[in-house]
Structure formats: C-alpha cells, structure tokens
Amino acid sequence: MTFELPPLPWSSDALEPHVSAKTFSFHHGKHHAAYVNNLNKLVDGSPLARKSLPEIIQETVNDAAKKGVFNNAAQVWNHTFFWNSMRPGGGGEPPAKVKDRLVQAFGGFDKFKEEFSTKATTLFGSGWTWLTASGGKLEIVQTSNAGNPMTDGKTPLFTLDVWEHAYYLDYQNRRPDFVKTFLDHLVNWDFVLANMKNVK
Ligand code: MN
C-alpha cells in the first residue's frame, strides 16, 4: 500500500486518565486507519499515488472532483500531526521560547489559552483548531471537516481534533472539558518548539 498508518508516538494508554486507550483504539485504530485505507483506494493507479500527503492536499483542495481524495489525505496528515501534538505529562507552561512568542502574539499566555479555548469550543460541527505561523505571525485558526491551514500558506505548529469522535467516549458532549484537558495536560510543547524552528 502507498500510504501507511503510522503507529501512535506513545502507548495507547499513555494519555490516561485524560484520553483513554479505548478512545485511541477507535480514533487511531478505526478512524485514522479508515482514512489511510480510503486514500489508498482512491489514488490507486493514479499519479497522486507517488506524491506526498502535503502535495496531494495542496493539489486537490480546490478540485471538486477530487474532494474525496482531499478529505482522506488531509485527515491522514491531520491525525498524525495531532498525535504528535500531544504527549504524556504535556500541557501547562510552554518552554520560554514558545511562551515569549505566544505572549507577543496574544498579549499573554492566559489570553492565548482563552482564545484557543473559545475557538476550539465554538467551532460548529466537525473540524480542527490550530496554532499556526505565517510570515512570523502566530495565529489560532479553525478549519472545518478535513481542512488544513497549509492550503492558506500557514505552517501548523500544533492542532486539536474537535470532531466528536476525538472525545465522545471520554467526555460525551463536554467539548469544553476536553479542550481544557488538552491545554492543561496534553499539549506537546517540544513539538511546537521544533515546528517553530521551521518557520521563517
Ligand atoms: Mn479525528
């Protein structure tokens, strides 16, 4: 197969009690796996099968006839990026280099958390909330469904999946609790710092 499901970067129970192994058995083992399988079927025998996920995402985003390819390719990339956006013992205060940038961009670390929480909890329906950089400017971006800010020229620094399947088994309808837990206990700030180094 052209595209493969990457393993989780930690064991499936490593983020308990915040996100359960049961959630990952579905979210990674079923949802993420299905996006990989669907993408492989959709690009089989086409020139897209030889391209990278970011190339496929950029090439199909505005092509109505390739909507299925875009949705599955972006969901494959987004989920891998989301797993790496979290780590056991994460969240809380970022390293100084990250914190300084957040304070500069949002007027304070608490203000950043407030804006991120508001955008993540008010995103209607299914989608993603991102911290992005473009032209040295940090921004919190909402995308619907499979959307990815790279198609607007923005570099993702981390993301939170706010599709119901990301939290329903553990939090049911309480998306705000999931968002708060993500910020307080899960964000992998080292991953954010590493991504910032790739931004001009
Ligand atoms: Mn998901």
PDB file of C-alpha atoms and ligand atoms in Angstrom:
ATOM      1  CA  MET A   1       0.000   0.000   0.000  1.00  0.00           C
ATOM      2  CA  THR A   2       1.176   3.503  -0.817  1.00  0.00           C
ATOM      3  CA  PHE A   3       0.254   5.185   2.451  1.00  0.00           C
ATOM      4  CA  GLU A   4       0.556   3.512   5.829  1.00  0.00           C
ATOM      5  CA  LEU A   5      -0.986   4.115   9.223  1.00  0.00           C
ATOM      6  CA  PRO A   6       1.823   5.405  11.440  1.00  0.00           C
ATOM      7  CA  PRO A   7       1.902   3.999  14.979  1.00  0.00           C
ATOM      8  CA  LEU A   8       0.925   6.270  17.850  1.00  0.00           C
ATOM      9  CA  PRO A   9       4.027   8.069  19.229  1.00  0.00           C
ATOM     10  CA  TRP A  10       3.295   6.617  22.719  1.00  0.00           C
ATOM     11  CA  SER A  11       1.388   3.564  24.025  1.00  0.00           C
ATOM     12  CA  SER A  12      -2.374   3.760  23.651  1.00  0.00           C
ATOM     13  CA  ASP A  13      -2.895   4.094  27.429  1.00  0.00           C
ATOM     14  CA  ALA A  14      -0.139   6.709  27.893  1.00  0.00           C
ATOM     15  CA  LEU A  15      -2.511   9.688  27.994  1.00  0.00           C
ATOM     16  CA  GLU A  16      -4.857   8.180  30.592  1.00  0.00           C
ATOM     17  CA  PRO A  17      -6.791   9.351  32.517  1.00  0.00           C
ATOM     18  CA  HIS A  18      -7.168  12.298  30.124  1.00  0.00           C
ATOM     19  CA  VAL A  19      -7.807  10.321  26.943  1.00  0.00           C
ATOM     20  CA  SER A  20      -8.482   6.594  27.262  1.00  0.00           C
ATOM     21  CA  ALA A  21      -6.915   3.674  25.426  1.00  0.00           C
ATOM     22  CA  LYS A  22     -10.461   2.881  24.283  1.00  0.00           C
ATOM     23  CA  THR A  23     -10.694   6.246  22.536  1.00  0.00           C
ATOM     24  CA  PHE A  24      -7.399   5.576  20.738  1.00  0.00           C
ATOM     25  CA  SER A  25      -8.493   2.075  19.767  1.00  0.00           C
ATOM     26  CA  PHE A  26     -11.267   3.754  17.763  1.00  0.00           C
ATOM     27  CA  HIS A  27      -9.689   7.100  16.883  1.00  0.00           C
ATOM     28  CA  HIS A  28      -6.360   5.686  15.692  1.00  0.00           C
ATOM     29  CA  GLY A  29      -7.276   2.037  15.092  1.00  0.00           C
ATOM     30  CA  LYS A  30     -10.520   2.695  13.207  1.00  0.00           C
ATOM     31  CA  HIS A  31     -10.914   6.338  12.113  1.00  0.00           C
ATOM     32  CA  HIS A  32      -7.307   7.154  11.195  1.00  0.00           C
ATOM     33  CA  ALA A  33      -6.883   3.671   9.680  1.00  0.00           C
ATOM     34  CA  ALA A  34     -10.016   4.153   7.555  1.00  0.00           C
ATOM     35  CA  TYR A  35      -8.710   7.455   6.143  1.00  0.00           C
ATOM     36  CA  VAL A  36      -5.465   5.681   5.158  1.00  0.00           C
ATOM     37  CA  ASN A  37      -7.355   2.783   3.527  1.00  0.00           C
ATOM     38  CA  ASN A  38      -9.768   5.096   1.702  1.00  0.00           C
ATOM     39  CA  LEU A  39      -6.908   7.244   0.406  1.00  0.00           C
ATOM     40  CA  ASN A  40      -5.021   4.207  -0.886  1.00  0.00           C
ATOM     41  CA  LYS A  41      -8.121   3.036  -2.760  1.00  0.00           C
ATOM     42  CA  LEU A  42      -8.797   6.499  -4.204  1.00  0.00           C
ATOM     43  CA  VAL A  43      -5.270   7.126  -5.519  1.00  0.00           C
ATOM     44  CA  ASP A  44      -4.540   3.550  -6.633  1.00  0.00           C
ATOM     45  CA  GLY A  45      -3.085   3.636 -10.155  1.00  0.00           C
ATOM     46  CA  SER A  46      -3.138   7.460 -10.358  1.00  0.00           C
ATOM     47  CA  PRO A  47      -0.113   9.816 -10.408  1.00  0.00           C
ATOM     48  CA  LEU A  48      -1.233  11.039  -6.971  1.00  0.00           C
ATOM     49  CA  ALA A  49      -0.104   7.706  -5.505  1.00  0.00           C
ATOM     50  CA  ARG A  50       3.524   8.812  -5.977  1.00  0.00           C
ATOM     51  CA  LYS A  51       3.078  12.180  -4.247  1.00  0.00           C
ATOM     52  CA  SER A  52       3.462  13.198  -0.619  1.00  0.00           C
ATOM     53  CA  LEU A  53       0.456  13.939   1.566  1.00  0.00           C
ATOM     54  CA  PRO A  54       1.137  17.727   1.588  1.00  0.00           C
ATOM     55  CA  GLU A  55       1.430  17.680  -2.222  1.00  0.00           C
ATOM     56  CA  ILE A  56      -1.871  15.810  -2.555  1.00  0.00           C
ATOM     57  CA  ILE A  57      -3.538  18.174  -0.078  1.00  0.00           C
ATOM     58  CA  GLN A  58      -2.370  21.272  -1.985  1.00  0.00           C
ATOM     59  CA  GLU A  59      -3.253  19.832  -5.399  1.00  0.00           C
ATOM     60  CA  THR A  60      -6.764  18.661  -4.557  1.00  0.00           C
ATOM     61  CA  VAL A  61      -8.058  21.334  -2.167  1.00  0.00           C
ATOM     62  CA  ASN A  62      -9.882  23.304  -4.866  1.00  0.00           C
ATOM     63  CA  ASP A  63     -10.787  20.370  -7.123  1.00  0.00           C
ATOM     64  CA  ALA A  64     -14.434  19.394  -6.608  1.00  0.00           C
ATOM     65  CA  ALA A  65     -13.887  16.129  -8.482  1.00  0.00           C
ATOM     66  CA  LYS A  66     -11.124  15.181  -6.015  1.00  0.00           C
ATOM     67  CA  LYS A  67     -12.985  16.112  -2.845  1.00  0.00           C
ATOM     68  CA  GLY A  68     -12.753  12.541  -1.505  1.00  0.00           C
ATOM     69  CA  VAL A  69      -9.018  12.416  -2.113  1.00  0.00           C
ATOM     70  CA  PHE A  70      -8.534  15.755  -0.369  1.00  0.00           C
ATOM     71  CA  ASN A  71     -10.683  14.769   2.612  1.00  0.00           C
ATOM     72  CA  ASN A  72      -8.898  11.478   3.205  1.00  0.00           C
ATOM     73  CA  ALA A  73      -5.362  12.766   2.524  1.00  0.00           C
ATOM     74  CA  ALA A  74      -5.868  15.749   4.833  1.00  0.00           C
ATOM     75  CA  GLN A  75      -7.422  13.577   7.540  1.00  0.00           C
ATOM     76  CA  VAL A  76      -4.444  11.191   7.365  1.00  0.00           C
ATOM     77  CA  TRP A  77      -1.967  14.089   7.728  1.00  0.00           C
ATOM     78  CA  ASN A  78      -4.040  15.938  10.357  1.00  0.00           C
ATOM     79  CA  HIS A  79      -4.354  12.900  12.637  1.00  0.00           C
ATOM     80  CA  THR A  80      -0.632  12.066  12.533  1.00  0.00           C
ATOM     81  CA  PHE A  81       0.078  15.717  13.345  1.00  0.00           C
ATOM     82  CA  PHE A  82      -2.487  15.620  16.167  1.00  0.00           C
ATOM     83  CA  TRP A  83      -0.904  12.542  17.828  1.00  0.00           C
ATOM     84  CA  ASN A  84       2.433  14.342  17.784  1.00  0.00           C
ATOM     85  CA  SER A  85       0.790  17.464  19.228  1.00  0.00           C
ATOM     86  CA  MET A  86       0.239  15.526  22.478  1.00  0.00           C
ATOM     87  CA  ARG A  87       2.475  13.711  24.951  1.00  0.00           C
ATOM     88  CA  PRO A  88       2.162  12.124  28.395  1.00  0.00           C
ATOM     89  CA  GLY A  89       2.766  14.827  31.006  1.00  0.00           C
ATOM     90  CA  GLY A  90       2.275  17.584  28.450  1.00  0.00           C
ATOM     91  CA  GLY A  91       0.322  20.832  28.634  1.00  0.00           C
ATOM     92  CA  GLY A  92       0.759  23.633  31.108  1.00  0.00           C
ATOM     93  CA  GLU A  93       3.555  26.157  30.700  1.00  0.00           C
ATOM     94  CA  PRO A  94       5.495  26.037  27.426  1.00  0.00           C
ATOM     95  CA  PRO A  95       9.286  26.464  27.179  1.00  0.00           C
ATOM     96  CA  ALA A  96      10.361  30.120  27.325  1.00  0.00           C
ATOM     97  CA  LYS A  97      11.000  30.364  23.582  1.00  0.00           C
ATOM     98  CA  VAL A  98       7.431  29.306  22.836  1.00  0.00           C
ATOM     99  CA  LYS A  99       5.892  31.263  25.678  1.00  0.00           C
ATOM    100  CA  ASP A 100       7.575  34.501  24.592  1.00  0.00           C
ATOM    101  CA  ARG A 101       6.126  34.136  21.088  1.00  0.00           C
ATOM    102  CA  LEU A 102       2.640  33.413  22.484  1.00  0.00           C
ATOM    103  CA  VAL A 103       2.795  36.411  24.823  1.00  0.00           C
ATOM    104  CA  GLN A 104       3.962  38.601  21.957  1.00  0.00           C
ATOM    105  CA  ALA A 105       1.174  37.385  19.646  1.00  0.00           C
ATOM    106  CA  PHE A 106      -1.768  37.166  22.041  1.00  0.00           C
ATOM    107  CA  GLY A 107      -0.914  39.616  24.829  1.00  0.00           C
ATOM    108  CA  GLY A 108      -0.301  36.894  27.444  1.00  0.00           C
ATOM    109  CA  PHE A 109      -0.185  33.132  27.852  1.00  0.00           C
ATOM    110  CA  ASP A 110      -3.608  33.137  29.547  1.00  0.00           C
ATOM    111  CA  LYS A 111      -5.001  35.235  26.691  1.00  0.00           C
ATOM    112  CA  PHE A 112      -3.638  32.688  24.204  1.00  0.00           C
ATOM    113  CA  LYS A 113      -5.332  29.850  26.128  1.00  0.00           C
ATOM    114  CA  GLU A 114      -8.579  31.815  26.314  1.00  0.00           C
ATOM    115  CA  GLU A 115      -8.640  32.490  22.561  1.00  0.00           C
ATOM    116  CA  PHE A 116      -7.665  28.892  21.728  1.00  0.00           C
ATOM    117  CA  SER A 117     -10.394  27.533  24.037  1.00  0.00           C
ATOM    118  CA  THR A 118     -13.029  29.834  22.590  1.00  0.00           C
ATOM    119  CA  LYS A 119     -12.145  28.915  19.019  1.00  0.00           C
ATOM    120  CA  ALA A 120     -11.988  25.175  19.797  1.00  0.00           C
ATOM    121  CA  THR A 121     -15.287  25.113  21.672  1.00  0.00           C
ATOM    122  CA  THR A 122     -17.247  27.335  19.279  1.00  0.00           C
ATOM    123  CA  LEU A 123     -16.181  25.621  16.053  1.00  0.00           C
ATOM    124  CA  PHE A 124     -19.559  24.399  14.789  1.00  0.00           C
ATOM    125  CA  GLY A 125     -19.745  20.747  13.779  1.00  0.00           C
ATOM    126  CA  SER A 126     -16.581  18.821  12.942  1.00  0.00           C
ATOM    127  CA  GLY A 127     -13.117  20.262  12.461  1.00  0.00           C
ATOM    128  CA  TRP A 128      -9.766  21.257  13.871  1.00  0.00           C
ATOM    129  CA  THR A 129      -8.266  24.137  15.863  1.00  0.00           C
ATOM    130  CA  TRP A 130      -4.663  25.028  15.050  1.00  0.00           C
ATOM    131  CA  LEU A 131      -1.842  27.229  16.223  1.00  0.00           C
ATOM    132  CA  THR A 132      -0.166  28.378  13.016  1.00  0.00           C
ATOM    133  CA  ALA A 133       2.641  30.629  11.875  1.00  0.00           C
ATOM    134  CA  SER A 134       2.880  32.619   8.683  1.00  0.00           C
ATOM    135  CA  GLY A 135       5.317  35.389   7.914  1.00  0.00           C
ATOM    136  CA  GLY A 136       6.467  35.213  11.529  1.00  0.00           C
ATOM    137  CA  LYS A 137       2.926  35.852  12.776  1.00  0.00           C
ATOM    138  CA  LEU A 138       1.278  33.352  15.135  1.00  0.00           C
ATOM    139  CA  GLU A 139      -2.435  32.777  14.735  1.00  0.00           C
ATOM    140  CA  ILE A 140      -5.184  30.464  16.012  1.00  0.00           C
ATOM    141  CA  VAL A 141      -7.090  29.033  13.070  1.00  0.00           C
ATOM    142  CA  GLN A 142     -10.285  26.963  12.859  1.00  0.00           C
ATOM    143  CA  THR A 143     -10.809  24.599   9.940  1.00  0.00           C
ATOM    144  CA  SER A 144     -13.970  22.627   9.175  1.00  0.00           C
ATOM    145  CA  ASN A 145     -14.060  18.915   8.427  1.00  0.00           C
ATOM    146  CA  ALA A 146     -10.676  17.903   6.934  1.00  0.00           C
ATOM    147  CA  GLY A 147      -9.411  21.462   6.380  1.00  0.00           C
ATOM    148  CA  ASN A 148      -5.722  22.227   6.911  1.00  0.00           C
ATOM    149  CA  PRO A 149      -4.210  25.732   7.190  1.00  0.00           C
ATOM    150  CA  MET A 150      -1.274  24.767   4.932  1.00  0.00           C
ATOM    151  CA  THR A 151      -3.606  25.366   1.968  1.00  0.00           C
ATOM    152  CA  ASP A 152      -3.697  29.045   3.038  1.00  0.00           C
ATOM    153  CA  GLY A 153       0.102  29.163   3.254  1.00  0.00           C
ATOM    154  CA  LYS A 154       0.169  28.832   7.044  1.00  0.00           C
ATOM    155  CA  THR A 155       2.536  26.485   8.894  1.00  0.00           C
ATOM    156  CA  PRO A 156       0.789  24.336  11.519  1.00  0.00           C
ATOM    157  CA  LEU A 157       2.520  24.351  14.936  1.00  0.00           C
ATOM    158  CA  PHE A 158       0.034  22.096  16.728  1.00  0.00           C
ATOM    159  CA  THR A 159      -3.569  21.030  16.359  1.00  0.00           C
ATOM    160  CA  LEU A 160      -6.561  19.805  18.352  1.00  0.00           C
ATOM    161  CA  ASP A 161      -9.126  17.489  16.777  1.00  0.00           C
ATOM    162  CA  VAL A 162     -12.598  18.664  17.819  1.00  0.00           C
ATOM    163  CA  TRP A 163     -14.586  16.102  15.816  1.00  0.00           C
ATOM    164  CA  GLU A 164     -16.904  14.340  18.284  1.00  0.00           C
ATOM    165  CA  HIS A 165     -15.064  11.055  17.704  1.00  0.00           C
ATOM    166  CA  ALA A 166     -11.984  12.642  19.367  1.00  0.00           C
ATOM    167  CA  TYR A 167     -13.660  12.986  22.764  1.00  0.00           C
ATOM    168  CA  TYR A 168     -17.124  11.446  22.879  1.00  0.00           C
ATOM    169  CA  LEU A 169     -16.204   8.158  24.622  1.00  0.00           C
ATOM    170  CA  ASP A 170     -14.405  10.042  27.423  1.00  0.00           C
ATOM    171  CA  TYR A 171     -16.229  13.372  27.582  1.00  0.00           C
ATOM    172  CA  GLN A 172     -19.562  12.773  25.786  1.00  0.00           C
ATOM    173  CA  ASN A 173     -20.908  16.252  24.859  1.00  0.00           C
ATOM    174  CA  ARG A 174     -18.452  18.144  27.099  1.00  0.00           C
ATOM    175  CA  ARG A 175     -16.111  19.520  24.430  1.00  0.00           C
ATOM    176  CA  PRO A 176     -15.007  22.442  26.694  1.00  0.00           C
ATOM    177  CA  ASP A 177     -13.669  19.920  29.266  1.00  0.00           C
ATOM    178  CA  PHE A 178     -11.720  18.112  26.542  1.00  0.00           C
ATOM    179  CA  VAL A 179     -10.223  21.400  25.310  1.00  0.00           C
ATOM    180  CA  LYS A 180      -9.211  22.411  28.845  1.00  0.00           C
ATOM    181  CA  THR A 181      -7.633  18.983  29.469  1.00  0.00           C
ATOM    182  CA  PHE A 182      -5.725  19.241  26.184  1.00  0.00           C
ATOM    183  CA  LEU A 183      -4.228  22.612  27.148  1.00  0.00           C
ATOM    184  CA  ASP A 184      -3.559  21.687  30.792  1.00  0.00           C
ATOM    185  CA  HIS A 185      -2.243  18.114  30.403  1.00  0.00           C
ATOM    186  CA  LEU A 186      -1.572  17.072  26.814  1.00  0.00           C
ATOM    187  CA  VAL A 187      -0.019  19.703  24.506  1.00  0.00           C
ATOM    188  CA  ASN A 188       3.461  18.639  23.407  1.00  0.00           C
ATOM    189  CA  TRP A 189       5.251  21.988  23.621  1.00  0.00           C
ATOM    190  CA  ASP A 190       8.539  20.422  22.488  1.00  0.00           C
ATOM    191  CA  PHE A 191       6.813  19.519  19.211  1.00  0.00           C
ATOM    192  CA  VAL A 192       5.589  23.129  18.913  1.00  0.00           C
ATOM    193  CA  LEU A 193       9.112  24.404  19.544  1.00  0.00           C
ATOM    194  CA  ALA A 194      10.521  22.045  16.892  1.00  0.00           C
ATOM    195  CA  ASN A 195       7.888  23.214  14.379  1.00  0.00           C
ATOM    196  CA  MET A 196       8.654  26.864  15.148  1.00  0.00           C
ATOM    197  CA  LYS A 197      12.249  26.272  14.061  1.00  0.00           C
ATOM    198  CA  ASN A 198      10.979  25.537  10.538  1.00  0.00           C
ATOM    199  CA  VAL A 199       9.165  28.863  10.340  1.00  0.00           C
ATOM    200  CA  LYS A 200      10.960  31.899   8.946  1.00  0.00           C
TER     201      LYS A 200
HETATM  202 MN    MN B   1     -10.243  12.538  14.407  1.00  0.00          MN
END
